[in-house]
Amino acid sequence: MRKRLKNWMRRGIAALLMIPLAAVPAAGAAAGGQGSRVLRVPFPQVAGLTETAEDGSRQGLVVDYLNEIAKYTGWEYEYIDTDGDHMIEEFLDGKYDLMGGNYYSPGFEQYFAYPDYNIGYNKSVLLARLDDSSINSYDLRSLDGKTIGVYERAEENIRRLREFLSMHNLDCKIRTYAYEQLPADGKLYPYLASGEIDLLLGNGFENPEGFRVVAAFDSQPYYIVTNVGNQEVLEGLNMALERIADANPNFSVERYSAHFQDQSAIDIRLNEAERDYIEGRGAITVAVPESYHPLFCLNSPENIHDGIVPDVLGKVSEFTGLGFTYVYADTYSEAVRMLQQGEAELLCFYMGSEEESVRQGVTITSPYAALNNIVVRNKAATYPDEGLVCAVVEGQPMPTGITAAEVRIYPTITDALIAVNSGEADFTYGLASRMEWDIQRYHFSNLVPVTLVNDRSNIGFALRRPADPDLLTILNKAINSLSSQERAAILDRNMVSIGTNSLSLMELIYANPMTFIAVLSLFLLVLVAAVLGIYRARMRAALMQNNLEKAEAESRAKGEFLSRMSHELRTPMNAVVGLADLTSMMEGTPADVQENLSKLRASSNYMLGLINDILDMSRIDSGKLVLAREPFSLERMLDEIQSMMAPEAQRRGLTYSLQKEIVHCGLAGDAIRLRQVLTNLLSNAFKFTPAGGSVLLRVTEDAASDTAATFTFQVRDTGTGISPEDQGRIFESFEQVGTSHAKSQGTGLGLPISSSIVQKMGGELRVNSQPGQGSVFFFTVTLPLDDPGVPPAGGWEGQPEGMLLDGIHILLAEDNDLNAEIAAQLLEIRGARVCRSADGRQALERFSESQLGEFQAILMDIQMPGMNGLDAARAIRALTRPDAATIPIVAMTANTFKEDVDAAMAAGMDGFVPKPLDVNYLYRLLDDLLHSGVSR
């Protein structure tokens, strides 16, 4: 059997040429790096799998995996050069500890120990004869009815071939060949060449002459194997491969693509009609701007390279036989006009987007290069910032990701750089290689490049629209036939740094900086005594102004980020909470499902609390946290906290009580923030008090006058207590004490936020505690007296029953389809009829066109494309129809800061519902607005 297996491998049956991999840990060393062990690995020269570079380094898919495995196991490897004829027999004789690149077959398990995870999939290809014009790679239907030759023992490849044929609804005959029918080299090419079969199932790394690839698909997986019975190494393999896949699920795909960039590329060929088209036409005229590094440099005085465009057109000529002649323009915009006016048939490169090409009346080919872009700014400017002037090259539109207060057009990129260097403009944007060349050539001293992340332009040719379909197809075929190596070689030849030969005065200064500095220093000494005082004063003023502007810009950017962060996090959470609410309202929902939905809502509320903590802390740091002054009832607020916290205490097995010694209940202040402080202190007490303990909330009125009263709030527990050294840092951001389990339940921001809120109320949050004796958190604040007001209309809590909104017609403005669907169903489940508009303008038009009284309420998202919710609300209120001023408009948005609430109220809205939606609050608010006329 050994000899048979060896012959099988030699002949390439199932492409089993194993990729030798790195060695396993030494005897007695467990996986995970407990000591170093050297494992022996065979290393045949197999392209893409195990290769030795010119510098002697080992590389390939197997080597990448072995190196990554060693990070988890601590293994070292001894690579042993061998070949496919001897490797299998040597492995079976025990010469090696690991071997890579194996395919799996049940019959091989007696010879090789396979791990649970593979290292990537090989590619299978279908090969056809070059002269078989009946089979087209672009039309898989041409494979229908053909005969495919396969080796009968390649069972896994045959199974995947059948899946491929079934997926594409192809009816092909599969002809199998036995081991005895294989030629000496183990290849079935003679059967394909003779016409006995129409197609041959082969491996992706094969590239036989006289045949072409017409289809490719994933084939068998590769494995790294060890010797049967070597359990220690096998366990190390499984551990490391599992962690690699868990840390980066795309690791195998990334490494495979790195070593097999053009493997199994579908063969691209010109058909007979296209060849006739080429023979019948003359040379193509190409519009080019002269000396445009690195794209076109034929006429450059440096004469270092031709440019990317001439090199690519040379490859296109080799592939197609087309000829090209150049028509020169002074600028890029002039070259574009030459194409548009028919003076040239082809533009050598196009710098705009697909949308811009339609506007300019041109058609872009497939890209032949991808080049980096950068922003170049003046040293005195800050990018990004407000009020900036951007210098744009004529014919090259500014991308959407680059913003400026003013845009100025210049003929060339050199003119744009001159404007930025002189301060006429603040920044410009374009190809990095082109602008760096100009900066080096002209020694611009006031320019600073700003690197942009993942900002690349795909460069292609352009034809006048509508394009000649034959010419467009031929050009695209030629471009797409370029391999990644050919494209990289073209870029490497042309992405060079170019200098100048002649020296101007400025260049002479750059060449002799020390001499220039010495002469300039002598001159400056004469002036320094007179201007030093003024200079220092101006410098201090300029520095202060710059720091002030920078701080203001950072504050604005931070505020915008917080707003975007809040909106983007709350929008998907709204879908999660909404779907949970909808599902829980469905009749017949099983009890276990209801329990899971309850846990989902609890987890969502927990996550929302974490988000609010982070946002609150950021606003506190930036000084933007403002307390409201509104009338409220202290007694009612304490009773609500009691109702809310008592079930949680019962669930934890704690005794929770409330003691009130207060005279005045009607106060003025920020009840929401006061409630936030108390619930946070109670939550912490619950968290750090074991079952059987007790927690007390005690509120006492210490003093009062005709206008204000002073209260002390205490939260006392019998928990674990806090050591003296920890008491000083628990009020710092992200600091936590206690057990690991308790630490994991939060961000460490609750106490810092509570302390900041209490300070803004005029008090100080303090703690008394001893380890093992519990803790007391307390603070004293003075609050103005006021009328406590009336409770919210409706008075009901929990989830309402029945058709609360029966007969109510609601106009919903929401741009997110999923959130709109959820909101509509939440309303319809209580009897409402919902009409949805996708943005503010549609909502305005729909309301304007409706009959008087057709809608009883409007729910309005704030952040929408086109017209936003604020503008739409103002426009509705400005309508002359009678119900425009009275219809309730409720903001329903993920923008939840106080300024967002104030902006909604200023725009004429009556209520504000933050996302994720609290469905009970939404029902209560609508009930108040529709039946009681209460305005929020």
PDB file of N, CA and C in Angstrom, residues 286-325:
ATOM      1  N   VAL A 286      -5.171  59.122 -29.262  1.00  0.00           N
ATOM      2  CA  VAL A 286      -5.270  59.191 -27.807  1.00  0.00           C
ATOM      3  C   VAL A 286      -4.922  60.599 -27.343  1.00  0.00           C
ATOM      4  N   ALA A 287      -5.844  61.257 -26.640  1.00  0.00           N
ATOM      5  CA  ALA A 287      -5.597  62.587 -26.088  1.00  0.00           C
ATOM      6  C   ALA A 287      -4.819  62.455 -24.782  1.00  0.00           C
ATOM      7  N   VAL A 288      -3.669  63.156 -24.691  1.00  0.00           N
ATOM      8  CA  VAL A 288      -2.824  63.082 -23.496  1.00  0.00           C
ATOM      9  C   VAL A 288      -2.345  64.474 -23.108  1.00  0.00           C
ATOM     10  N   PRO A 289      -2.339  64.802 -21.810  1.00  0.00           N
ATOM     11  CA  PRO A 289      -1.667  66.028 -21.370  1.00  0.00           C
ATOM     12  C   PRO A 289      -0.159  65.782 -21.311  1.00  0.00           C
ATOM     13  N   GLU A 290       0.610  66.688 -21.850  1.00  0.00           N
ATOM     14  CA  GLU A 290       2.056  66.473 -21.906  1.00  0.00           C
ATOM     15  C   GLU A 290       2.668  66.456 -20.504  1.00  0.00           C
ATOM     16  N   SER A 291       3.622  65.561 -20.304  1.00  0.00           N
ATOM     17  CA  SER A 291       4.425  65.480 -19.084  1.00  0.00           C
ATOM     18  C   SER A 291       3.551  65.472 -17.834  1.00  0.00           C
ATOM     19  N   TYR A 292       2.829  64.377 -17.656  1.00  0.00           N
ATOM     20  CA  TYR A 292       1.948  64.237 -16.498  1.00  0.00           C
ATOM     21  C   TYR A 292       2.404  63.010 -15.708  1.00  0.00           C
ATOM     22  N   HIS A 293       3.426  63.204 -14.869  1.00  0.00           N
ATOM     23  CA  HIS A 293       3.982  62.128 -14.049  1.00  0.00           C
ATOM     24  C   HIS A 293       2.927  61.623 -13.075  1.00  0.00           C
ATOM     25  N   PRO A 294       2.813  60.286 -12.868  1.00  0.00           N
ATOM     26  CA  PRO A 294       3.578  59.202 -13.479  1.00  0.00           C
ATOM     27  C   PRO A 294       2.840  58.558 -14.657  1.00  0.00           C
ATOM     28  N   LEU A 295       1.748  59.209 -15.118  1.00  0.00           N
ATOM     29  CA  LEU A 295       0.901  58.576 -16.120  1.00  0.00           C
ATOM     30  C   LEU A 295       1.467  58.722 -17.527  1.00  0.00           C
ATOM     31  N   PHE A 296       1.969  59.906 -17.865  1.00  0.00           N
ATOM     32  CA  PHE A 296       2.483  60.102 -19.226  1.00  0.00           C
ATOM     33  C   PHE A 296       3.740  60.968 -19.151  1.00  0.00           C
ATOM     34  N   CYS A 297       4.882  60.367 -19.518  1.00  0.00           N
ATOM     35  CA  CYS A 297       6.170  61.061 -19.362  1.00  0.00           C
ATOM     36  C   CYS A 297       7.033  60.928 -20.615  1.00  0.00           C
ATOM     37  N   LEU A 298       6.423  60.617 -21.776  1.00  0.00           N
ATOM     38  CA  LEU A 298       7.224  60.427 -22.996  1.00  0.00           C
ATOM     39  C   LEU A 298       8.009  61.675 -23.351  1.00  0.00           C
ATOM     40  N   ASN A 299       7.419  62.844 -23.156  1.00  0.00           N
ATOM     41  CA  ASN A 299       8.078  64.096 -23.523  1.00  0.00           C
ATOM     42  C   ASN A 299       8.718  64.797 -22.334  1.00  0.00           C
ATOM     43  N   SER A 300       8.889  64.076 -21.227  1.00  0.00           N
ATOM     44  CA  SER A 300       9.492  64.684 -20.049  1.00  0.00           C
ATOM     45  C   SER A 300      10.987  64.903 -20.282  1.00  0.00           C
ATOM     46  N   PRO A 301      11.537  66.053 -19.905  1.00  0.00           N
ATOM     47  CA  PRO A 301      12.975  66.303 -20.117  1.00  0.00           C
ATOM     48  C   PRO A 301      13.874  65.363 -19.323  1.00  0.00           C
ATOM     49  N   GLU A 302      13.361  64.807 -18.218  1.00  0.00           N
ATOM     50  CA  GLU A 302      14.185  63.888 -17.429  1.00  0.00           C
ATOM     51  C   GLU A 302      14.417  62.566 -18.170  1.00  0.00           C
ATOM     52  N   ASN A 303      13.446  62.147 -18.975  1.00  0.00           N
ATOM     53  CA  ASN A 303      13.573  60.939 -19.804  1.00  0.00           C
ATOM     54  C   ASN A 303      13.965  59.718 -18.964  1.00  0.00           C
ATOM     55  N   ILE A 304      13.334  59.594 -17.791  1.00  0.00           N
ATOM     56  CA  ILE A 304      13.639  58.469 -16.906  1.00  0.00           C
ATOM     57  C   ILE A 304      12.738  57.274 -17.197  1.00  0.00           C
ATOM     58  N   HIS A 305      11.508  57.536 -17.537  1.00  0.00           N
ATOM     59  CA  HIS A 305      10.555  56.459 -17.834  1.00  0.00           C
ATOM     60  C   HIS A 305       9.482  57.007 -18.763  1.00  0.00           C
ATOM     61  N   ASP A 306       8.742  56.098 -19.401  1.00  0.00           N
ATOM     62  CA  ASP A 306       7.724  56.511 -20.374  1.00  0.00           C
ATOM     63  C   ASP A 306       6.416  56.906 -19.714  1.00  0.00           C
ATOM     64  N   GLY A 307       6.072  56.280 -18.623  1.00  0.00           N
ATOM     65  CA  GLY A 307       4.798  56.555 -17.984  1.00  0.00           C
ATOM     66  C   GLY A 307       3.916  55.313 -17.997  1.00  0.00           C
ATOM     67  N   ILE A 308       2.920  55.316 -17.111  1.00  0.00           N
ATOM     68  CA  ILE A 308       2.020  54.168 -17.002  1.00  0.00           C
ATOM     69  C   ILE A 308       1.203  53.984 -18.264  1.00  0.00           C
ATOM     70  N   VAL A 309       0.700  55.097 -18.841  1.00  0.00           N
ATOM     71  CA  VAL A 309      -0.170  54.994 -20.023  1.00  0.00           C
ATOM     72  C   VAL A 309       0.551  54.356 -21.206  1.00  0.00           C
ATOM     73  N   PRO A 310       1.745  54.810 -21.621  1.00  0.00           N
ATOM     74  CA  PRO A 310       2.421  54.150 -22.738  1.00  0.00           C
ATOM     75  C   PRO A 310       2.708  52.671 -22.476  1.00  0.00           C
ATOM     76  N   ASP A 311       3.076  52.337 -21.220  1.00  0.00           N
ATOM     77  CA  ASP A 311       3.337  50.928 -20.902  1.00  0.00           C
ATOM     78  C   ASP A 311       2.065  50.088 -21.020  1.00  0.00           C
ATOM     79  N   VAL A 312       0.938  50.597 -20.525  1.00  0.00           N
ATOM     80  CA  VAL A 312      -0.309  49.854 -20.616  1.00  0.00           C
ATOM     81  C   VAL A 312      -0.759  49.740 -22.066  1.00  0.00           C
ATOM     82  N   LEU A 313      -0.653  50.829 -22.838  1.00  0.00           N
ATOM     83  CA  LEU A 313      -1.048  50.765 -24.248  1.00  0.00           C
ATOM     84  C   LEU A 313      -0.159  49.799 -25.021  1.00  0.00           C
ATOM     85  N   GLY A 314       1.115  49.672 -24.606  1.00  0.00           N
ATOM     86  CA  GLY A 314       1.976  48.677 -25.228  1.00  0.00           C
ATOM     87  C   GLY A 314       1.452  47.263 -24.998  1.00  0.00           C
ATOM     88  N   LYS A 315       0.996  46.982 -23.766  1.00  0.00           N
ATOM     89  CA  LYS A 315       0.412  45.677 -23.474  1.00  0.00           C
ATOM     90  C   LYS A 315      -0.890  45.479 -24.245  1.00  0.00           C
ATOM     91  N   VAL A 316      -1.685  46.537 -24.365  1.00  0.00           N
ATOM     92  CA  VAL A 316      -2.938  46.438 -25.128  1.00  0.00           C
ATOM     93  C   VAL A 316      -2.639  46.112 -26.590  1.00  0.00           C
ATOM     94  N   SER A 317      -1.593  46.746 -27.142  1.00  0.00           N
ATOM     95  CA  SER A 317      -1.220  46.468 -28.533  1.00  0.00           C
ATOM     96  C   SER A 317      -0.773  45.016 -28.699  1.00  0.00           C
ATOM     97  N   GLU A 318       0.001  44.510 -27.733  1.00  0.00           N
ATOM     98  CA  GLU A 318       0.427  43.112 -27.810  1.00  0.00           C
ATOM     99  C   GLU A 318      -0.766  42.162 -27.803  1.00  0.00           C
ATOM    100  N   PHE A 319      -1.772  42.477 -27.031  1.00  0.00           N
ATOM    101  CA  PHE A 319      -2.927  41.594 -26.901  1.00  0.00           C
ATOM    102  C   PHE A 319      -3.869  41.686 -28.094  1.00  0.00           C
ATOM    103  N   THR A 320      -4.032  42.906 -28.632  1.00  0.00           N
ATOM    104  CA  THR A 320      -5.065  43.128 -29.653  1.00  0.00           C
ATOM    105  C   THR A 320      -4.525  43.344 -31.051  1.00  0.00           C
ATOM    106  N   GLY A 321      -3.310  43.919 -31.158  1.00  0.00           N
ATOM    107  CA  GLY A 321      -2.804  44.333 -32.466  1.00  0.00           C
ATOM    108  C   GLY A 321      -3.213  45.744 -32.831  1.00  0.00           C
ATOM    109  N   LEU A 322      -3.904  46.459 -31.952  1.00  0.00           N
ATOM    110  CA  LEU A 322      -4.299  47.844 -32.219  1.00  0.00           C
ATOM    111  C   LEU A 322      -3.081  48.759 -32.196  1.00  0.00           C
ATOM    112  N   GLY A 323      -3.150  49.832 -32.979  1.00  0.00           N
ATOM    113  CA  GLY A 323      -2.115  50.863 -32.960  1.00  0.00           C
ATOM    114  C   GLY A 323      -2.652  52.139 -32.330  1.00  0.00           C
ATOM    115  N   PHE A 324      -1.756  52.949 -31.768  1.00  0.00           N
ATOM    116  CA  PHE A 324      -2.175  54.160 -31.072  1.00  0.00           C
ATOM    117  C   PHE A 324      -1.271  55.317 -31.479  1.00  0.00           C
ATOM    118  N   THR A 325      -1.870  56.492 -31.672  1.00  0.00           N
ATOM    119  CA  THR A 325      -1.123  57.735 -31.906  1.00  0.00           C
ATOM    120  C   THR A 325      -1.576  58.760 -30.882  1.00  0.00           C
TER     121      THR A 325
END
